Amino acid sequence: MPPTILRDSDAARKLFETIIDSPNGRRSMSRLARTCRAMCEPALNVLWKELDSLLPIISLFPNTLMKRARRPGLGLAKAPNAEDWSRVLAYGERVRRIAYIESSSSVSPSIFAIIAENRPVQYILPHLQQLIWRVDTAAGLQRCTIFLNPELQSLVLEVSTRIPQLATFLAEVCSTTQLSSFSFTSPTSLPDTFTDILRSHNTLEKLVLVAPGALSSSVGQWAASLPMLRVLELDLTGRSVIAVEGFFDDIVASGASTPSDASSDSGVFSGDEIDFTEIRKSSLRLTGDLRSGGVFTDLCQLSLTGEVANIAVFLKHLTSNLTHLELVIEDPPDMADWQDLSGLICERFSKSLLSLRINATGSSRFNELVRSTSRGGDPPCRHLPLQHFTSLPSLLRLEIDLPESVLFYDSDLQAVAQACPNIETLRLCPMARFPASSGPSLTLEGVAVLTQGCKRLQTLALVLDAHTESEETFNSLDVSSRSLLRLHVGHSVVNDSLQTTILLSHLAPYLETIKWFHEKNRPGYVEANATGWQKVSDWLPHMQGMRLMERARVVHLATQKPETREQSVDATVTRITVDKSLQAKPRLVQRHVQVSPKLVDRSTEAKPELVSMSIDATPSIMDTSVDATPAVSHQSVSIRPNMVSTEVDASVHTETKAISAIQALPFDESNSVNKYPDPLYVLPSVIPAVLAGLLTFACRILTSYPLTIPMHMLDKSLSILHAQPKEGNDSSSEKHELRPSPAHSVSSSTSELLDHDIPPVCL
């Protein structure tokens, strides 16, 4: 059977949350989860509820998938299958909060691509409620979309550089989630469409804007229109008073939220209309139905960062009943502005303010750090007066933590005791360090005034000089606090440990915890003071026991019963009778009372709410020019015949054959006159053949050579002859000219000739 506390799930959860918030709480919680089955589930739920990194989720993959088993942040060597996701999905259902910091480089960017491509379900962390995402690049911002789910309630986005895709990412966030808390921090300005994108998120209860452009009038109007807004945080650093005033320019007060409430002027014939606005307001004021105008009327918690003057200007416009106010100011503040701010807080929020925290900006703390680490001497100490807080009767917590304005006096504690009688937690710069020459100004005498005036004080943290100079403190029981349980003295000075222990046992006999700085490496450490407070811590329980025992004895003696004694008394009554007459004449007084009822005329305006809407019925006309010009193209067509120059051999092929008609007679040598032959007998036969050859050659030249002249040479010759003007007909001659068309700009000389009236040439 499980233990009794584990039977109640709420009690077990609160117990485990207390354990995990303690030092080494996560290690203790992991050991409890491995103790028994009854503790396993509730312990694992608390252990995996809030994660500061993605490494625990990535380490749930099998080691065989890791690049290095002992360093899961390096990524996965291969893609996981469906079975490898079982542990990731099982433990992912327990996660409610997760954070990612891109600059830490603890997780490889390749892991996100593998998860997005291979996840078996759409949301690997289906019950995630809070997502903290700090990025430097557009790729890092896009990785956030993997963890957006419908159950996400809070998104904390910190962007260190300008990312053009920011508006697209915000639009995706609005389409996927319905946030109740949104925080945006960036050194770059907000997108131009920031308010248009987030206007659909009317369920926002917490809004944090720390970026240039957060004080624009459009942002102020949008923030004031959120019906469920309860927490607002803005940064006023480096802004002028006019810029702070501009935040409220477009905000319409709740008492005049409609056009009918704001004005009765319709804009048409306004000079002839009667203004009933003041009459209506008077009647509504008599009936008690008039709504009081205000800005951020439902706002409960406000956090402002910047100069004290800008914060005071911002608070002047608020009409809400703030319960928690956190101010991050430049230290040291201007004393006049600090006085105005203190008075304004008491004037506006005295009845509702429960918590007031005052811290320093990052630049002020950095300057203090530079001074503390350098050899520039002792850090400066300035006084921050608390006498300007006149009345804060509902205040329960006051915390002031500034690096330079750390000096307080006993009169400041007296002012706090008078202004805040119900305060429970008071912290006045418990981390302050003082030079050895001056030291703190607060004493235990001032603490006695505080414990006397604040009967509910439970936690006190300040730096003081633990010495006493008055004996009246020991003689008064009014300074003894029954509620003070925790005391933090920081670098306080103690000289006489025994005297300090006796006084503390008188002021806080029920004190449970006392803390001081005992680390030797801490700046401002003084070994004598640390040793003295160690003795006080050792002796105080014994002194408290003795003090309570003495007081219990005194109370017992004060409530002891008085001594009683029995004694008889003679109670016999002696009667003496005396006759007396009494005239009882009544005294009459006439009074006239006029009873006239008090009549109140109330008029109820039943005027229906009219909404004037103008509809633009102008038809949409669009002028479109149509080019109806027909496409005309000039083309010249060449109709010249295809001519081919071919050489034709027109010469008559002749053959010359010589036939000898001379009969060969036998030569009779005896009959011959001369025995040698005569050569002249051959000439008559040769002459005809030669003449025939010459005649044939001449005919060939005269007949075939004109036909071998190139055609283009003949055309050129004919054109030259035709180009000469005719005699006696100069006026009637036409000038023929060829103009090339746009499409065809090439024409040969032959085509030009064909365009003229050239008579055919007959060969």
PDB file of C-alpha atoms in Angstrom, residues 473-672:
ATOM      1  CA  THR A 473      14.674  48.598  24.183  1.00  0.00           C
ATOM      2  CA  PHE A 474      15.221  45.846  26.775  1.00  0.00           C
ATOM      3  CA  ASN A 475      12.538  47.269  29.070  1.00  0.00           C
ATOM      4  CA  SER A 476       9.777  47.258  26.417  1.00  0.00           C
ATOM      5  CA  LEU A 477       7.901  44.141  25.403  1.00  0.00           C
ATOM      6  CA  ASP A 478       6.203  45.940  22.508  1.00  0.00           C
ATOM      7  CA  VAL A 479       9.349  45.696  20.399  1.00  0.00           C
ATOM      8  CA  SER A 480       9.360  41.910  20.626  1.00  0.00           C
ATOM      9  CA  SER A 481       8.031  40.374  17.399  1.00  0.00           C
ATOM     10  CA  ARG A 482       6.301  37.050  17.396  1.00  0.00           C
ATOM     11  CA  SER A 483       6.165  36.899  13.555  1.00  0.00           C
ATOM     12  CA  LEU A 484       9.802  37.597  12.562  1.00  0.00           C
ATOM     13  CA  LEU A 485      11.220  34.240  11.409  1.00  0.00           C
ATOM     14  CA  ARG A 486      13.989  35.002   8.866  1.00  0.00           C
ATOM     15  CA  LEU A 487      16.821  37.543   9.080  1.00  0.00           C
ATOM     16  CA  HIS A 488      19.463  38.205   6.407  1.00  0.00           C
ATOM     17  CA  VAL A 489      22.247  40.562   7.499  1.00  0.00           C
ATOM     18  CA  GLY A 490      24.664  40.259   4.527  1.00  0.00           C
ATOM     19  CA  HIS A 491      27.894  42.206   5.230  1.00  0.00           C
ATOM     20  CA  SER A 492      26.636  43.636   8.528  1.00  0.00           C
ATOM     21  CA  VAL A 493      29.081  44.735  11.181  1.00  0.00           C
ATOM     22  CA  VAL A 494      29.083  43.053  14.600  1.00  0.00           C
ATOM     23  CA  ASN A 495      31.477  43.968  17.417  1.00  0.00           C
ATOM     24  CA  ASP A 496      29.962  42.395  20.530  1.00  0.00           C
ATOM     25  CA  SER A 497      28.453  39.037  19.619  1.00  0.00           C
ATOM     26  CA  LEU A 498      27.011  38.344  23.083  1.00  0.00           C
ATOM     27  CA  GLN A 499      25.243  41.702  23.346  1.00  0.00           C
ATOM     28  CA  THR A 500      23.897  41.300  19.824  1.00  0.00           C
ATOM     29  CA  THR A 501      22.609  37.812  20.654  1.00  0.00           C
ATOM     30  CA  ILE A 502      20.818  39.055  23.776  1.00  0.00           C
ATOM     31  CA  LEU A 503      19.171  41.899  21.878  1.00  0.00           C
ATOM     32  CA  LEU A 504      18.106  39.660  18.984  1.00  0.00           C
ATOM     33  CA  SER A 505      16.595  37.155  21.414  1.00  0.00           C
ATOM     34  CA  HIS A 506      14.557  40.021  22.822  1.00  0.00           C
ATOM     35  CA  LEU A 507      13.498  41.443  19.439  1.00  0.00           C
ATOM     36  CA  ALA A 508      12.849  38.123  17.661  1.00  0.00           C
ATOM     37  CA  PRO A 509      12.426  35.294  20.176  1.00  0.00           C
ATOM     38  CA  TYR A 510      10.937  33.046  17.477  1.00  0.00           C
ATOM     39  CA  LEU A 511      13.624  33.709  14.842  1.00  0.00           C
ATOM     40  CA  GLU A 512      14.373  30.503  12.913  1.00  0.00           C
ATOM     41  CA  THR A 513      16.985  31.481  10.305  1.00  0.00           C
ATOM     42  CA  ILE A 514      19.818  33.977  10.287  1.00  0.00           C
ATOM     43  CA  LYS A 515      22.057  34.335   7.225  1.00  0.00           C
ATOM     44  CA  TRP A 516      25.195  36.297   6.444  1.00  0.00           C
ATOM     45  CA  PHE A 517      27.994  36.197   3.854  1.00  0.00           C
ATOM     46  CA  HIS A 518      30.746  33.848   4.952  1.00  0.00           C
ATOM     47  CA  GLU A 519      32.434  33.121   1.597  1.00  0.00           C
ATOM     48  CA  LYS A 520      36.023  34.310   1.721  1.00  0.00           C
ATOM     49  CA  ASN A 521      36.190  34.924  -2.033  1.00  0.00           C
ATOM     50  CA  ARG A 522      33.196  37.284  -2.002  1.00  0.00           C
ATOM     51  CA  PRO A 523      34.013  40.996  -2.440  1.00  0.00           C
ATOM     52  CA  GLY A 524      33.546  42.888   0.814  1.00  0.00           C
ATOM     53  CA  TYR A 525      34.239  39.873   3.043  1.00  0.00           C
ATOM     54  CA  VAL A 526      35.476  40.721   6.530  1.00  0.00           C
ATOM     55  CA  GLU A 527      36.580  37.757   8.596  1.00  0.00           C
ATOM     56  CA  ALA A 528      35.871  39.403  11.959  1.00  0.00           C
ATOM     57  CA  ASN A 529      32.257  40.105  11.019  1.00  0.00           C
ATOM     58  CA  ALA A 530      31.746  36.586   9.652  1.00  0.00           C
ATOM     59  CA  THR A 531      33.154  35.082  12.846  1.00  0.00           C
ATOM     60  CA  GLY A 532      30.975  37.330  15.021  1.00  0.00           C
ATOM     61  CA  TRP A 533      27.784  36.366  13.213  1.00  0.00           C
ATOM     62  CA  GLN A 534      28.722  32.718  13.473  1.00  0.00           C
ATOM     63  CA  LYS A 535      28.832  33.098  17.243  1.00  0.00           C
ATOM     64  CA  VAL A 536      25.478  34.876  17.219  1.00  0.00           C
ATOM     65  CA  SER A 537      23.990  32.003  15.211  1.00  0.00           C
ATOM     66  CA  ASP A 538      25.361  29.464  17.703  1.00  0.00           C
ATOM     67  CA  TRP A 539      24.233  31.290  20.846  1.00  0.00           C
ATOM     68  CA  LEU A 540      20.875  32.595  19.680  1.00  0.00           C
ATOM     69  CA  PRO A 541      18.805  29.363  20.093  1.00  0.00           C
ATOM     70  CA  HIS A 542      19.897  29.060  23.734  1.00  0.00           C
ATOM     71  CA  MET A 543      19.098  32.681  24.440  1.00  0.00           C
ATOM     72  CA  GLN A 544      15.716  32.331  22.776  1.00  0.00           C
ATOM     73  CA  GLY A 545      14.868  29.299  24.904  1.00  0.00           C
ATOM     74  CA  MET A 546      15.781  31.149  28.093  1.00  0.00           C
ATOM     75  CA  ARG A 547      13.856  34.232  26.972  1.00  0.00           C
ATOM     76  CA  LEU A 548      10.695  32.261  26.220  1.00  0.00           C
ATOM     77  CA  MET A 549      10.915  30.375  29.494  1.00  0.00           C
ATOM     78  CA  GLU A 550      11.133  33.608  31.477  1.00  0.00           C
ATOM     79  CA  ARG A 551       8.186  35.103  29.635  1.00  0.00           C
ATOM     80  CA  ALA A 552       6.122  31.979  30.138  1.00  0.00           C
ATOM     81  CA  ARG A 553       6.788  32.241  33.897  1.00  0.00           C
ATOM     82  CA  VAL A 554       5.665  35.860  33.929  1.00  0.00           C
ATOM     83  CA  VAL A 555       2.498  34.980  32.054  1.00  0.00           C
ATOM     84  CA  HIS A 556       1.783  32.186  34.532  1.00  0.00           C
ATOM     85  CA  LEU A 557       2.127  34.545  37.473  1.00  0.00           C
ATOM     86  CA  ALA A 558      -0.048  37.162  35.784  1.00  0.00           C
ATOM     87  CA  THR A 559      -2.882  34.685  35.271  1.00  0.00           C
ATOM     88  CA  GLN A 560      -2.751  33.172  38.848  1.00  0.00           C
ATOM     89  CA  LYS A 561      -6.169  33.121  40.644  1.00  0.00           C
ATOM     90  CA  PRO A 562      -6.661  35.593  43.532  1.00  0.00           C
ATOM     91  CA  GLU A 563      -7.301  34.357  47.118  1.00  0.00           C
ATOM     92  CA  THR A 564     -10.974  34.059  48.220  1.00  0.00           C
ATOM     93  CA  ARG A 565     -12.542  34.161  51.773  1.00  0.00           C
ATOM     94  CA  GLU A 566     -16.065  33.316  53.016  1.00  0.00           C
ATOM     95  CA  GLN A 567     -17.835  35.931  55.226  1.00  0.00           C
ATOM     96  CA  SER A 568     -21.488  36.270  56.383  1.00  0.00           C
ATOM     97  CA  VAL A 569     -23.317  39.607  55.949  1.00  0.00           C
ATOM     98  CA  ASP A 570     -26.577  40.683  57.708  1.00  0.00           C
ATOM     99  CA  ALA A 571     -28.975  41.421  54.848  1.00  0.00           C
ATOM    100  CA  THR A 572     -32.103  42.332  56.906  1.00  0.00           C
ATOM    101  CA  VAL A 573     -34.056  45.187  55.257  1.00  0.00           C
ATOM    102  CA  THR A 574     -35.514  47.938  57.475  1.00  0.00           C
ATOM    103  CA  ARG A 575     -38.744  49.211  55.949  1.00  0.00           C
ATOM    104  CA  ILE A 576     -39.813  52.854  56.479  1.00  0.00           C
ATOM    105  CA  THR A 577     -43.207  53.890  55.005  1.00  0.00           C
ATOM    106  CA  VAL A 578     -43.769  57.528  53.995  1.00  0.00           C
ATOM    107  CA  ASP A 579     -46.929  58.905  52.301  1.00  0.00           C
ATOM    108  CA  LYS A 580     -46.227  61.353  49.485  1.00  0.00           C
ATOM    109  CA  SER A 581     -48.539  62.864  46.890  1.00  0.00           C
ATOM    110  CA  LEU A 582     -47.402  63.538  43.353  1.00  0.00           C
ATOM    111  CA  GLN A 583     -49.160  65.600  40.723  1.00  0.00           C
ATOM    112  CA  ALA A 584     -48.483  64.082  37.327  1.00  0.00           C
ATOM    113  CA  LYS A 585     -49.639  66.721  34.859  1.00  0.00           C
ATOM    114  CA  PRO A 586     -48.264  66.039  31.409  1.00  0.00           C
ATOM    115  CA  ARG A 587     -46.488  68.733  29.509  1.00  0.00           C
ATOM    116  CA  LEU A 588     -47.772  69.096  25.975  1.00  0.00           C
ATOM    117  CA  VAL A 589     -45.848  70.427  23.016  1.00  0.00           C
ATOM    118  CA  GLN A 590     -47.332  71.019  19.609  1.00  0.00           C
ATOM    119  CA  ARG A 591     -45.142  70.344  16.631  1.00  0.00           C
ATOM    120  CA  HIS A 592     -45.988  70.533  12.976  1.00  0.00           C
ATOM    121  CA  VAL A 593     -44.124  68.240  10.618  1.00  0.00           C
ATOM    122  CA  GLN A 594     -44.434  68.799   6.913  1.00  0.00           C
ATOM    123  CA  VAL A 595     -44.095  65.517   5.087  1.00  0.00           C
ATOM    124  CA  SER A 596     -43.407  66.136   1.426  1.00  0.00           C
ATOM    125  CA  PRO A 597     -41.895  63.347  -0.604  1.00  0.00           C
ATOM    126  CA  LYS A 598     -38.670  64.035  -2.377  1.00  0.00           C
ATOM    127  CA  LEU A 599     -39.223  63.556  -6.040  1.00  0.00           C
ATOM    128  CA  VAL A 600     -36.550  62.784  -8.530  1.00  0.00           C
ATOM    129  CA  ASP A 601     -37.228  63.067 -12.217  1.00  0.00           C
ATOM    130  CA  ARG A 602     -35.490  60.421 -14.194  1.00  0.00           C
ATOM    131  CA  SER A 603     -35.574  60.348 -17.907  1.00  0.00           C
ATOM    132  CA  THR A 604     -34.614  57.269 -19.756  1.00  0.00           C
ATOM    133  CA  GLU A 605     -33.481  57.738 -23.274  1.00  0.00           C
ATOM    134  CA  ALA A 606     -34.726  54.884 -25.406  1.00  0.00           C
ATOM    135  CA  LYS A 607     -32.945  56.072 -28.447  1.00  0.00           C
ATOM    136  CA  PRO A 608     -31.839  53.051 -30.458  1.00  0.00           C
ATOM    137  CA  GLU A 609     -28.211  52.822 -31.260  1.00  0.00           C
ATOM    138  CA  LEU A 610     -27.785  53.718 -34.862  1.00  0.00           C
ATOM    139  CA  VAL A 611     -24.822  52.889 -36.936  1.00  0.00           C
ATOM    140  CA  SER A 612     -24.159  54.867 -40.048  1.00  0.00           C
ATOM    141  CA  MET A 613     -22.574  52.852 -42.737  1.00  0.00           C
ATOM    142  CA  SER A 614     -21.676  54.101 -46.157  1.00  0.00           C
ATOM    143  CA  ILE A 615     -21.567  51.641 -48.991  1.00  0.00           C
ATOM    144  CA  ASP A 616     -19.560  52.523 -52.002  1.00  0.00           C
ATOM    145  CA  ALA A 617     -21.775  51.440 -54.933  1.00  0.00           C
ATOM    146  CA  THR A 618     -19.616  52.984 -57.595  1.00  0.00           C
ATOM    147  CA  PRO A 619     -19.084  50.366 -60.290  1.00  0.00           C
ATOM    148  CA  SER A 620     -15.565  49.380 -60.832  1.00  0.00           C
ATOM    149  CA  ILE A 621     -14.512  50.721 -64.201  1.00  0.00           C
ATOM    150  CA  MET A 622     -11.366  49.627 -65.820  1.00  0.00           C
ATOM    151  CA  ASP A 623      -9.977  51.282 -68.938  1.00  0.00           C
ATOM    152  CA  THR A 624      -8.331  48.819 -71.219  1.00  0.00           C
ATOM    153  CA  SER A 625      -6.812  49.846 -74.518  1.00  0.00           C
ATOM    154  CA  VAL A 626      -7.105  47.304 -77.330  1.00  0.00           C
ATOM    155  CA  ASP A 627      -4.830  47.701 -80.283  1.00  0.00           C
ATOM    156  CA  ALA A 628      -7.153  47.039 -83.267  1.00  0.00           C
ATOM    157  CA  THR A 629      -4.725  48.178 -85.923  1.00  0.00           C
ATOM    158  CA  PRO A 630      -4.373  45.373 -88.458  1.00  0.00           C
ATOM    159  CA  ALA A 631      -0.928  44.104 -88.871  1.00  0.00           C
ATOM    160  CA  VAL A 632       0.302  45.284 -92.257  1.00  0.00           C
ATOM    161  CA  SER A 633       3.484  44.065 -93.714  1.00  0.00           C
ATOM    162  CA  HIS A 634       4.976  45.214 -96.998  1.00  0.00           C
ATOM    163  CA  GLN A 635       6.465  42.453 -99.009  1.00  0.00           C
ATOM    164  CA  SER A 636       7.875  42.547-102.492  1.00  0.00           C
ATOM    165  CA  VAL A 637       7.425  39.456-104.541  1.00  0.00           C
ATOM    166  CA  SER A 638       9.990  38.687-107.100  1.00  0.00           C
ATOM    167  CA  ILE A 639       8.440  37.072-110.169  1.00  0.00           C
ATOM    168  CA  ARG A 640      11.555  36.598-112.104  1.00  0.00           C
ATOM    169  CA  PRO A 641      11.773  33.279-113.836  1.00  0.00           C
ATOM    170  CA  ASN A 642      14.370  30.887-112.798  1.00  0.00           C
ATOM    171  CA  MET A 643      17.040  31.206-115.428  1.00  0.00           C
ATOM    172  CA  VAL A 644      19.856  28.839-115.855  1.00  0.00           C
ATOM    173  CA  SER A 645      22.847  29.688-117.931  1.00  0.00           C
ATOM    174  CA  THR A 646      23.861  26.692-119.900  1.00  0.00           C
ATOM    175  CA  GLU A 647      26.454  26.653-122.678  1.00  0.00           C
ATOM    176  CA  VAL A 648      25.197  24.904-125.756  1.00  0.00           C
ATOM    177  CA  ASP A 649      27.717  23.939-128.331  1.00  0.00           C
ATOM    178  CA  ALA A 650      25.962  24.959-131.524  1.00  0.00           C
ATOM    179  CA  SER A 651      28.893  24.249-133.753  1.00  0.00           C
ATOM    180  CA  VAL A 652      28.233  21.766-136.559  1.00  0.00           C
ATOM    181  CA  HIS A 653      30.256  18.731-136.108  1.00  0.00           C
ATOM    182  CA  THR A 654      31.892  18.119-139.379  1.00  0.00           C
ATOM    183  CA  GLU A 655      34.185  15.469-140.484  1.00  0.00           C
ATOM    184  CA  THR A 656      36.510  15.924-143.306  1.00  0.00           C
ATOM    185  CA  LYS A 657      37.302  12.921-145.361  1.00  0.00           C
ATOM    186  CA  ALA A 658      39.537  13.064-148.328  1.00  0.00           C
ATOM    187  CA  ILE A 659      38.930  10.548-151.056  1.00  0.00           C
ATOM    188  CA  SER A 660      41.702  10.084-153.486  1.00  0.00           C
ATOM    189  CA  ALA A 661      40.281   9.691-156.986  1.00  0.00           C
ATOM    190  CA  ILE A 662      43.603   9.147-158.524  1.00  0.00           C
ATOM    191  CA  GLN A 663      43.979   5.747-159.840  1.00  0.00           C
ATOM    192  CA  ALA A 664      47.161   4.209-158.952  1.00  0.00           C
ATOM    193  CA  LEU A 665      48.759   2.998-162.015  1.00  0.00           C
ATOM    194  CA  PRO A 666      51.578   0.681-161.963  1.00  0.00           C
ATOM    195  CA  PHE A 667      54.749   2.499-162.318  1.00  0.00           C
ATOM    196  CA  ASP A 668      56.678   1.450-165.127  1.00  0.00           C
ATOM    197  CA  GLU A 669      60.041   2.402-164.537  1.00  0.00           C
ATOM    198  CA  SER A 670      60.895   1.730-168.039  1.00  0.00           C
ATOM    199  CA  ASN A 671      58.257   4.044-169.334  1.00  0.00           C
ATOM    200  CA  SER A 672      58.970   6.945-167.075  1.00  0.00           C
TER     201      SER A 672
END
